[in-house]
Every structure is written in C-alpha cells, then in structure tokens.
Short mmCIF file of C-alpha atoms and ligand atoms in Angstrom, two decimals:
data_model
loop_
_atom_site.label_atom_id
_atom_site.label_comp_id
_atom_site.label_asym_id
_atom_site.label_seq_id
_atom_site.Cartn_x
_atom_site.Cartn_y
_atom_site.Cartn_z
CA MET A 12 -8.78 -15.10 21.30
CA ASP A 13 -9.26 -17.29 18.19
CA LYS A 14 -7.25 -15.87 15.34
CA ILE A 15 -8.92 -14.87 12.07
CA ARG A 16 -8.12 -17.36 9.31
CA VAL A 17 -6.31 -15.73 6.41
CA GLY A 18 -5.74 -16.75 2.79
CA ILE A 19 -3.27 -15.14 0.38
CA LEU A 20 -4.06 -14.92 -3.34
CA GLY A 21 -0.86 -14.62 -5.38
CA ALA A 22 1.08 -16.08 -2.45
CA THR A 23 4.12 -17.06 -4.53
CA GLY A 24 4.73 -13.55 -5.90
CA MET A 25 6.84 -10.70 -4.59
CA VAL A 26 4.02 -9.15 -2.56
CA GLY A 27 2.61 -12.55 -1.56
CA GLN A 28 5.93 -13.39 0.08
CA HIS A 29 5.87 -10.11 1.99
CA PHE A 30 2.37 -10.95 3.23
CA ILE A 31 3.69 -14.22 4.62
CA GLN A 32 6.66 -12.48 6.21
CA PHE A 33 4.63 -9.60 7.65
CA LEU A 34 2.02 -11.94 9.15
CA GLN A 35 4.53 -14.08 11.05
CA GLY A 36 3.57 -13.93 14.74
CA HIS A 37 0.59 -11.67 14.05
CA PRO A 38 -1.61 -11.47 17.15
CA TRP A 39 -4.95 -11.51 15.26
CA PHE A 40 -4.37 -13.21 11.89
CA GLU A 41 -3.22 -16.73 11.04
CA ILE A 42 -2.40 -17.97 7.53
CA THR A 43 -4.52 -21.02 6.69
CA ALA A 44 -4.57 -20.98 2.86
CA LEU A 45 -2.22 -20.06 0.02
CA ALA A 46 -3.30 -19.71 -3.60
CA ALA A 47 -1.63 -18.86 -6.91
CA SER A 48 -1.78 -19.76 -10.61
CA ASP A 49 -2.02 -23.19 -12.26
CA ARG A 50 1.77 -23.17 -12.45
CA SER A 51 1.97 -23.54 -8.67
CA GLY A 52 -1.36 -25.25 -7.92
CA GLY A 53 -1.19 -28.61 -6.12
CA LYS A 54 2.48 -28.19 -5.17
CA ARG A 55 4.00 -27.51 -1.77
CA TYR A 56 4.71 -23.81 -1.18
CA GLY A 57 8.35 -24.35 -0.21
CA GLU A 58 8.97 -26.26 -3.45
CA VAL A 59 7.20 -23.99 -5.89
CA CYS A 60 7.92 -20.52 -4.52
CA ARG A 61 11.13 -18.81 -5.52
CA TRP A 62 11.59 -17.08 -2.15
CA VAL A 63 13.32 -13.72 -2.60
CA ILE A 64 13.18 -12.29 0.92
CA SER A 65 16.40 -12.63 2.88
CA SER A 66 15.05 -14.89 5.65
CA GLU A 67 14.00 -18.54 5.07
CA VAL A 68 10.49 -19.60 4.00
CA PRO A 69 8.64 -19.76 7.35
CA ALA A 70 8.12 -23.34 8.58
CA SER A 71 4.39 -22.67 9.11
CA VAL A 72 3.76 -22.32 5.34
CA ARG A 73 6.57 -24.41 3.79
CA ASP A 74 4.47 -27.57 3.45
CA MET A 75 1.13 -25.94 2.66
CA VAL A 76 -0.26 -27.02 -0.71
CA VAL A 77 -0.89 -24.09 -3.06
CA GLN A 78 -4.52 -23.95 -4.21
CA PRO A 79 -6.35 -22.32 -7.11
CA CYS A 80 -7.61 -18.75 -6.61
CA GLU A 81 -11.25 -19.77 -6.24
CA PRO A 82 -13.74 -19.46 -3.38
CA GLY A 83 -13.65 -22.55 -1.19
CA LEU A 84 -10.35 -21.67 0.49
CA ASP A 85 -10.27 -22.47 4.20
CA CYS A 86 -10.23 -18.89 5.49
CA ASP A 87 -12.44 -15.84 6.15
CA LEU A 88 -10.14 -12.96 5.23
CA VAL A 89 -8.30 -12.87 1.91
CA PHE A 90 -5.30 -10.74 1.03
CA SER A 91 -5.00 -10.36 -2.73
CA SER A 92 -1.72 -9.76 -4.51
CA LEU A 93 -2.84 -10.93 -7.92
CA PRO A 94 -1.86 -9.19 -11.16
CA SER A 95 -4.47 -6.52 -11.80
CA ASP A 96 -5.86 -8.08 -14.97
CA VAL A 97 -6.60 -11.27 -13.00
CA ALA A 98 -7.66 -9.67 -9.72
CA GLY A 99 -10.92 -8.01 -10.81
CA PRO A 100 -13.26 -11.00 -11.28
CA VAL A 101 -11.42 -13.22 -8.77
CA GLU A 102 -11.78 -10.70 -5.93
CA GLU A 103 -15.45 -10.17 -6.77
CA ALA A 104 -16.06 -13.92 -6.70
CA PHE A 105 -14.51 -14.12 -3.22
CA ALA A 106 -16.49 -11.15 -1.89
CA ALA A 107 -19.72 -12.56 -3.36
CA ALA A 108 -18.97 -15.86 -1.63
CA GLY A 109 -18.74 -14.07 1.73
CA TYR A 110 -14.97 -13.54 2.09
CA TRP A 111 -13.54 -10.25 3.34
CA VAL A 112 -11.09 -9.11 0.64
CA SER A 113 -8.20 -6.73 1.32
CA SER A 114 -6.59 -6.11 -2.05
CA ASN A 115 -3.34 -4.71 -3.31
CA ALA A 116 -4.32 -4.80 -6.93
CA SER A 117 -5.52 -1.76 -8.87
CA ALA A 118 -8.58 -3.46 -10.40
CA HIS A 119 -11.19 -2.04 -7.98
CA ARG A 120 -9.34 0.92 -6.45
CA MET A 121 -11.15 3.73 -8.22
CA GLU A 122 -14.65 2.23 -8.14
CA ALA A 123 -17.08 4.56 -6.39
CA ASP A 124 -18.25 2.02 -3.78
CA VAL A 125 -14.80 0.60 -2.96
CA PRO A 126 -12.75 2.19 -0.17
CA LEU A 127 -9.21 3.08 -1.24
CA LEU A 128 -7.69 3.17 2.19
CA ILE A 129 -4.67 4.32 4.18
CA PRO A 130 -5.67 4.06 7.85
CA GLU A 131 -3.61 7.14 8.76
CA VAL A 132 -5.25 9.20 6.00
CA ASN A 133 -8.93 8.31 5.46
CA PRO A 134 -10.15 5.68 7.96
CA ASP A 135 -13.69 7.08 7.71
CA HIS A 136 -13.93 5.91 4.06
CA ILE A 137 -14.68 2.36 5.29
CA GLY A 138 -18.15 3.83 5.82
CA ILE A 139 -18.87 3.09 2.12
CA LEU A 140 -18.81 -0.64 2.77
CA ALA A 141 -22.47 -0.78 3.79
CA HIS A 142 -23.35 0.86 0.47
CA GLN A 143 -21.03 -1.53 -1.41
CA ARG A 144 -22.71 -4.57 0.13
CA ARG A 145 -26.21 -3.23 -0.59
CA GLN A 146 -25.36 -2.22 -4.13
CA ARG A 147 -23.67 -5.52 -5.03
CA GLY A 148 -26.00 -7.78 -3.03
CA TRP A 149 -23.16 -9.09 -0.84
CA GLN A 150 -24.31 -10.21 2.62
CA ARG A 151 -21.00 -10.71 4.40
CA GLY A 152 -18.16 -10.16 1.94
CA PHE A 153 -16.62 -6.89 0.78
CA ILE A 154 -13.58 -5.48 -1.04
CA VAL A 155 -11.23 -2.84 0.35
CA THR A 156 -8.09 -1.74 -1.48
CA ASN A 157 -4.79 -0.12 -0.66
CA PRO A 158 -3.21 2.39 -3.03
CA ASN A 159 -0.45 1.99 -5.56
CA CYS A 160 3.00 1.64 -3.95
CA THR A 161 4.03 5.14 -5.08
CA THR A 162 0.79 6.79 -4.01
CA VAL A 163 1.11 5.62 -0.39
CA GLY A 164 4.31 7.52 0.48
CA LEU A 165 3.22 10.62 -1.42
CA THR A 166 -0.24 10.75 0.15
CA MET A 167 0.99 10.14 3.68
CA ALA A 168 3.40 13.05 3.31
CA LEU A 169 0.63 15.25 1.87
CA LYS A 170 -1.99 14.40 4.52
CA PRO A 171 -0.78 16.69 7.36
CA LEU A 172 -0.13 19.45 4.80
CA ALA A 173 -3.63 19.13 3.35
CA ASP A 174 -5.12 19.33 6.85
CA ALA A 175 -3.00 22.30 7.97
CA PHE A 176 -2.60 24.40 4.84
CA GLY A 177 -4.78 23.05 2.01
CA ILE A 178 -3.13 21.79 -1.18
CA ARG A 179 -3.44 23.47 -4.56
CA GLN A 180 -0.97 21.60 -6.78
CA VAL A 181 1.55 18.77 -6.55
CA SER A 182 4.38 17.80 -8.87
CA VAL A 183 6.15 14.50 -8.23
CA VAL A 184 9.09 12.82 -9.94
CA THR A 185 9.60 9.23 -8.81
CA MET A 186 12.61 6.91 -8.68
CA GLN A 187 11.01 3.49 -8.25
CA ALA A 188 12.60 0.25 -7.10
CA LEU A 189 12.83 -2.93 -9.17
CA SER A 190 10.77 -5.03 -6.76
CA GLY A 191 7.79 -2.85 -7.73
CA ALA A 192 7.72 -4.72 -11.04
CA GLY A 193 7.24 -8.13 -9.38
CA TYR A 194 9.42 -11.17 -10.07
CA PRO A 195 11.45 -11.60 -12.32
CA GLY A 196 10.59 -8.01 -13.21
CA VAL A 197 12.77 -5.77 -15.37
CA PRO A 198 15.53 -7.57 -17.37
CA SER A 199 19.00 -6.77 -16.00
CA LEU A 200 20.23 -5.65 -19.42
CA ASP A 201 17.51 -2.99 -19.46
CA ILE A 202 18.16 -1.53 -16.01
CA LEU A 203 21.87 -1.93 -15.18
CA ASP A 204 23.75 1.29 -15.93
CA ASN A 205 20.39 2.85 -16.75
CA VAL A 206 17.16 4.61 -15.74
CA ILE A 207 13.89 3.80 -17.53
CA PRO A 208 11.68 6.90 -17.80
CA TYR A 209 8.38 5.03 -18.10
CA ILE A 210 6.30 2.65 -15.96
CA SER A 211 3.13 1.51 -17.67
CA GLY A 212 -0.04 2.94 -16.08
CA GLU A 213 1.83 4.37 -13.09
CA GLU A 214 1.48 8.09 -13.72
CA ASP A 215 -2.30 7.86 -14.12
CA LYS A 216 -2.57 6.07 -10.76
CA VAL A 217 -0.34 8.55 -8.94
CA GLU A 218 -2.30 11.46 -10.38
CA ALA A 219 -5.75 10.06 -9.45
CA GLU A 220 -5.40 8.01 -6.24
CA PRO A 221 -4.21 10.79 -3.86
CA ARG A 222 -7.33 12.78 -4.76
CA LYS A 223 -9.60 9.89 -3.79
CA LEU A 224 -7.64 9.24 -0.57
CA LEU A 225 -7.74 12.90 0.47
CA GLY A 226 -11.33 13.28 -0.69
CA THR A 227 -14.36 13.42 1.59
CA LEU A 228 -17.12 10.93 2.24
CA GLU A 229 -20.46 12.69 1.82
CA GLY A 230 -23.29 10.35 2.67
CA GLU A 231 -22.63 7.36 0.46
CA ALA A 232 -20.56 9.26 -2.10
CA LEU A 233 -16.86 10.03 -2.15
CA ARG A 234 -15.92 13.48 -3.37
CA MET A 235 -12.41 13.69 -4.84
CA ALA A 236 -10.13 16.34 -3.31
CA GLU A 237 -9.74 19.37 -5.54
CA PHE A 238 -6.06 19.63 -6.34
CA ALA A 239 -3.97 18.69 -9.37
CA VAL A 240 -1.12 16.17 -9.36
CA SER A 241 1.46 15.90 -12.14
CA ALA A 242 3.59 12.72 -11.98
CA GLN A 243 6.67 11.54 -13.85
CA CYS A 244 7.59 7.97 -12.97
CA ASN A 245 11.00 6.35 -13.47
CA ARG A 246 12.39 2.88 -12.78
CA VAL A 247 15.85 2.88 -11.19
CA ALA A 248 18.33 0.15 -10.24
CA VAL A 249 17.34 -0.03 -6.56
CA ARG A 250 16.05 -3.26 -5.05
CA ASP A 251 13.38 -1.96 -2.60
CA GLY A 252 12.17 1.54 -1.69
CA HIS A 253 10.52 4.16 -3.88
CA LEU A 254 12.03 7.65 -3.69
CA GLU A 255 9.92 10.63 -4.78
CA ALA A 256 10.91 14.28 -5.34
CA VAL A 257 7.78 16.29 -4.49
CA SER A 258 6.89 19.97 -4.97
CA VAL A 259 3.69 21.38 -3.44
CA SER A 260 1.82 24.66 -3.55
CA PHE A 261 -0.68 25.51 -0.83
CA ARG A 262 -4.07 27.20 -0.87
CA GLY A 263 -3.73 29.59 2.03
CA PRO A 264 -1.24 32.30 3.08
CA ALA A 265 2.54 31.76 2.96
CA VAL A 266 3.77 28.66 4.78
CA THR A 267 7.32 28.36 6.14
CA VAL A 268 9.61 25.33 5.92
CA GLU A 269 9.48 25.13 9.73
CA GLN A 270 5.68 24.86 9.64
CA VAL A 271 5.86 22.07 7.05
CA VAL A 272 8.43 20.15 9.09
CA GLU A 273 6.38 20.59 12.28
CA ALA A 274 3.14 19.44 10.60
CA MET A 275 4.82 16.33 9.23
CA SER A 276 6.87 15.33 12.27
CA SER A 277 4.01 15.78 14.74
CA PHE A 278 1.63 13.79 12.52
CA ARG A 279 -0.05 10.88 14.36
CA ALA A 280 -3.32 9.25 13.35
CA LEU A 281 -5.90 6.62 14.25
CA PRO A 282 -3.63 3.53 13.81
CA GLN A 283 -1.20 5.02 16.33
CA GLU A 284 -4.03 5.89 18.76
CA LEU A 285 -5.48 2.41 18.43
CA ASN A 286 -2.00 0.87 18.65
CA LEU A 287 -2.74 -1.42 15.69
CA PRO A 288 -0.16 -4.23 15.50
CA GLY A 289 1.11 -3.20 12.05
CA ALA A 290 1.17 0.56 12.69
CA PRO A 291 4.52 2.30 13.09
CA ALA A 292 4.91 4.48 16.19
CA GLN A 293 5.82 7.37 13.88
CA PRO A 294 4.08 7.34 10.48
CA LEU A 295 6.20 10.18 9.07
CA ILE A 296 9.85 10.59 10.01
CA VAL A 297 11.45 13.86 8.94
CA ARG A 298 15.25 13.75 8.57
CA SER A 299 17.33 16.90 8.66
CA GLU A 300 20.53 15.60 6.99
CA HIS A 301 20.84 16.86 3.40
CA TYR A 302 21.76 13.34 2.17
CA ARG A 303 18.71 11.48 3.52
CA PRO A 304 16.39 9.66 2.96
CA GLN A 305 18.15 6.97 0.96
CA PRO A 306 16.55 3.63 0.01
CA ARG A 307 19.30 1.45 1.49
CA PHE A 308 19.36 3.22 4.85
CA ASP A 309 15.78 4.31 5.39
CA ARG A 310 13.35 1.87 3.72
CA ASP A 311 13.09 -0.38 6.81
CA ALA A 312 12.16 2.43 9.22
CA GLY A 313 9.26 1.35 11.43
CA ARG A 314 9.46 -2.24 10.05
CA GLY A 315 9.03 -0.77 6.57
CA MET A 316 5.79 0.99 7.62
CA SER A 317 7.13 4.50 8.31
CA VAL A 318 7.46 6.99 5.49
CA VAL A 319 10.70 8.98 5.61
CA VAL A 320 10.85 12.59 4.41
CA GLY A 321 13.91 14.78 3.94
CA ARG A 322 15.32 17.84 2.19
CA VAL A 323 12.32 20.00 3.10
CA ARG A 324 13.06 23.40 1.57
CA PRO A 325 11.44 26.34 -0.23
CA CYS A 326 10.63 26.00 -3.93
CA SER A 327 11.03 28.87 -6.37
CA ILE A 328 8.04 27.75 -8.47
CA PHE A 329 5.79 25.91 -5.98
CA ASP A 330 5.78 26.80 -2.24
CA CYS A 331 7.79 23.92 -0.83
CA LYS A 332 9.69 20.83 -1.98
CA PHE A 333 10.95 17.67 -0.29
CA VAL A 334 11.95 14.04 -0.86
CA VAL A 335 9.82 11.07 0.27
CA LEU A 336 10.85 7.43 0.69
CA SER A 337 8.61 4.44 1.37
CA HIS A 338 9.11 0.68 1.25
CA ASN A 339 7.12 -0.34 -1.82
CA THR A 340 6.45 -3.98 -0.95
CA ILE A 341 5.70 -3.33 2.75
CA ARG A 342 4.04 0.11 3.29
CA GLY A 343 3.25 0.17 -0.43
CA ALA A 344 1.72 -3.32 -0.57
CA ALA A 345 1.57 -6.17 1.99
CA GLY A 346 1.90 -4.08 5.16
CA ALA A 347 -0.67 -1.62 3.80
CA ALA A 348 -3.28 -4.34 3.19
CA VAL A 349 -2.66 -5.89 6.62
CA LEU A 350 -3.01 -2.50 8.33
CA ASN A 351 -6.31 -2.00 6.47
CA ALA A 352 -7.54 -5.35 7.77
CA GLU A 353 -6.46 -4.45 11.31
CA LEU A 354 -8.49 -1.26 11.14
CA LEU A 355 -11.49 -3.21 9.83
CA LYS A 356 -11.18 -5.68 12.67
CA VAL A 357 -11.10 -2.97 15.34
CA LYS A 358 -14.10 -1.31 13.68
CA GLY A 359 -16.09 -4.56 13.84
CA TYR A 360 -16.13 -5.44 10.13
CA LEU A 361 -14.49 -8.86 10.56
CA GLU A 362 -17.21 -10.53 12.59
P1 NAP B 418 4.38 -11.10 -9.01
O1 NAP B 418 5.66 -11.22 -8.25
O2 NAP B 418 4.42 -11.22 -10.48
O3 NAP B 418 3.34 -12.22 -8.43
C1 NAP B 418 2.11 -12.51 -9.04
C2 NAP B 418 1.37 -13.58 -8.25
O4 NAP B 418 0.09 -13.79 -8.86
C3 NAP B 418 2.06 -14.94 -8.21
O5 NAP B 418 1.75 -15.60 -7.00
C4 NAP B 418 1.40 -15.68 -9.38
O6 NAP B 418 1.37 -17.09 -9.19
C5 NAP B 418 -0.02 -15.17 -9.26
N1 NAP B 418 -0.73 -15.26 -10.54
C6 NAP B 418 -0.32 -14.79 -11.75
N2 NAP B 418 -1.25 -15.04 -12.70
C7 NAP B 418 -2.27 -15.69 -12.07
C8 NAP B 418 -3.51 -16.24 -12.50
N3 NAP B 418 -3.90 -16.16 -13.76
N4 NAP B 418 -4.31 -16.83 -11.58
C9 NAP B 418 -3.93 -16.93 -10.28
N5 NAP B 418 -2.75 -16.44 -9.81
C10 NAP B 418 -1.93 -15.82 -10.70
O7 NAP B 418 3.65 -9.69 -8.71
P2 NAP B 418 3.74 -8.74 -7.39
O8 NAP B 418 4.83 -7.76 -7.53
O9 NAP B 418 3.70 -9.60 -6.18
O10 NAP B 418 2.40 -7.89 -7.53
C11 NAP B 418 1.14 -8.45 -7.24
C12 NAP B 418 0.06 -7.38 -7.29
O11 NAP B 418 0.33 -6.39 -6.31
C13 NAP B 418 -0.06 -6.66 -8.63
O12 NAP B 418 -1.41 -6.32 -8.86
C14 NAP B 418 0.77 -5.40 -8.40
O13 NAP B 418 0.40 -4.36 -9.25
C15 NAP B 418 0.43 -5.11 -6.94
N6 NAP B 418 1.43 -4.33 -6.22
C16 NAP B 418 2.75 -4.65 -6.28
C17 NAP B 418 3.67 -3.88 -5.56
C18 NAP B 418 5.14 -4.15 -5.56
O14 NAP B 418 5.89 -3.32 -5.03
N7 NAP B 418 5.62 -5.27 -6.11
C19 NAP B 418 3.22 -2.81 -4.79
C20 NAP B 418 1.86 -2.53 -4.74
C21 NAP B 418 0.98 -3.28 -5.46
P3 NAP B 418 2.46 -18.10 -9.85
O15 NAP B 418 3.72 -17.93 -9.08
O16 NAP B 418 1.82 -19.43 -9.62
O17 NAP B 418 2.59 -17.71 -11.28
#
C-alpha cells in the first residue's frame, strides 16, 4: 500500500517533535514535509530544531528543509501544531487548497461545522464534514480538531460514566505539566518551588470542550451535552503528564464505586475494535493503589495513549471522585491528532 504523504505545521515545536516521533514506522503515514516560522524556514530540520525528546532526531527528517506554512507543501494530510493565533487562517488556507487538516490548535475547535474529535468518544461526529465542505465550498479539504490536552483525559474518563449513568455536574482541579506550555515555556524562576494557579484560557476550554465531545450529532447540527463543568487549572513543576482531580455527580439513582470502576475498566471503543495503529489496547486503565496514578510512572501507559485513573472513591458533595492522568503531548496532542487521522482513513475520508 502507498503511504499517505504527511506534512507537519509547527514541526519544530514541542508538539511537532512528538508528531515526528509518533509517526516513526507508521504503517499508513509517511512524513514528506515539515513547516514552521520564518525563524526556521529554509534551514535543515536537524540544525534548526531544538530537539527535546529523549531519543535522537530521526534520520528520516534530519536533513529535510523546513518550509513556510503555506499551501504548496508536498503532502496530502497536514498535522497542525501551530500556536492558536496563527493556526486559524493557515489551516483554512490548507483546507481550501484541498489538504486534509488534523489540528491540535484551539482556533477551530468550537466552530459548529468542525468536528472536535476523540475516536473513543464521538467518532460519529466526523459526519459533519460533508456539511463543513458544502458550507465552506471546499471540494476535497477539511479541518478536524482534537481537544485541549486537559480535556482529553477528563472526557475519556467521563465517557463510560455518561453512557452508563448520565452526568449532571463535574468539578475538576488540574495539575498541568510544563511541556503543555510549549518550548521554552514557563521560566524556571516562576515554577521551581512553586505552583502557578492560572493558565490563560485553559479553564474556559475545559469547561466547554467536554460538552461538545459528549454532545450528539442531530442531522447536521451538534447539540452540546447538558451538564456543567467547573475547572480550576494549575501549572506544576512536572515535565510531562497532566493530573486532574475530578468530582462527578450523576443523573440517575445512586451509583456505587464498584460500578464506576467496572464501567471505566471495561471501556473499549471503536479504535480498539478497528485495531487502529495508534490506539491503545486499553483506553482507560484503573489503578487500585492509593498512590497512583503519578506522572512519572503512568504517563507512558499504552505508548502515552492510555488514560490512567485512580483513587476512585465516594464524594461527600458530589457522587464520586477520582484522579485522572494523561500524557499531554501524546494523548493530549500529537497522538490524538494521528488517531483522528487513522479513524478518517478507515472511514474513507482520506481518498
Ligand atoms: P511550541 O513549542 O511553542 O511550538 C510552536 C511551533 O509553531 C514551532 O514549530 C514554531 O516554529 C511554529 N510557529 C510559531 N509561530 C509561527 C508562525 N507565525 N508561523 C508559522 N509557524 C509558527 O508550541 P507547542 O507546545 O508545540 O504547541 C503547539 C500548538 O499545539 C498550540 O496551539 C498549543 O496550544 C497546542 N497544544 C499543545 C499541547 C502541549 O501539551 N504542548 C497540547 C495540546 C495542544 P519556530 O520554531 O520556527 O518558531
């Protein structure tokens, strides 16, 4: 099978590097173009990229020349990890020029005709793409997005609970890793010996995106799920892996801790059925030890694509509370966008 030619926008950044790493040896996708800002344009990737992943820069991309983020790249599918203020018009230009765009950026996530997608949660939402193309006059191109890095772990943990019990309210307090702020990110003098109780724009995203993801597609319209989320987001001195303390109340009759654990640990979805290359065998792993999950020990579960839950217990205000951990640059970013593209390929959208 000929592989699909892939370009990465923002290839030199934190998420861009994870795209390159995650796509090494991919059975369906092959990197043929790398693009970034004027700072990097025209230079060889290995020279211009400050590689921050522990392995070496892969030989297949080291000598590629970084190009501007403009249509004309030698590829069909584009993964975007551009800063959000840049991503909006650039991604639209690529989609209008016929490229398939799988984006990490927030620019288009909440637009009514753009799927905000987690393949384990709402694979049917790709159904809006026909409407998107019609509405925007795009013949071949489209834009799909993956959620914010904090939303992914939270929503995956909520999905089996929403299906089994119905969700009324969610409160989440996050402890978010430094890599979530990109490179060079938060100054060391701000974060060492410290916690920063504010991440610009984050709480709004975490309060809105789960409702779109768990919403329903009705014809060509997406109806947001009817539950409230209250989020408090904090930056902590952890390298990778967002930890979230979650409390949930349910709609129906009383639910036991055992029922919650069973719903989460038995959760399997379409990516597992389809055996997509990027899908973890177990999307949600529930740990019983009272001291897990921890970022250092659990963020790489399932190649960074599993979400790890622990400390499931009753809550004296809500019905149940637990802790969620997900790898923010893999399941929360590059791996998420690749899994979205894999689903689109299997569903015939990349032809
Ligand atoms: P980053 O490390 O700051 O990288 C930004 C990338 O965008 C670099 O390749 C940079 O190129 C390029 N760029 C910057 N300005 C540009 C411009 N005007 N034109 C073209 N390219 C430009 O950021 P990141 O952490 O990888 O995040 C990238 C995106 O993913 C953001 O939208 C972020 O919100 C989202 N995201 C990040 C995470 C995470 O955990 N880090 C998770 C989910 C989503 P140069 O190197 O040439 O400057």
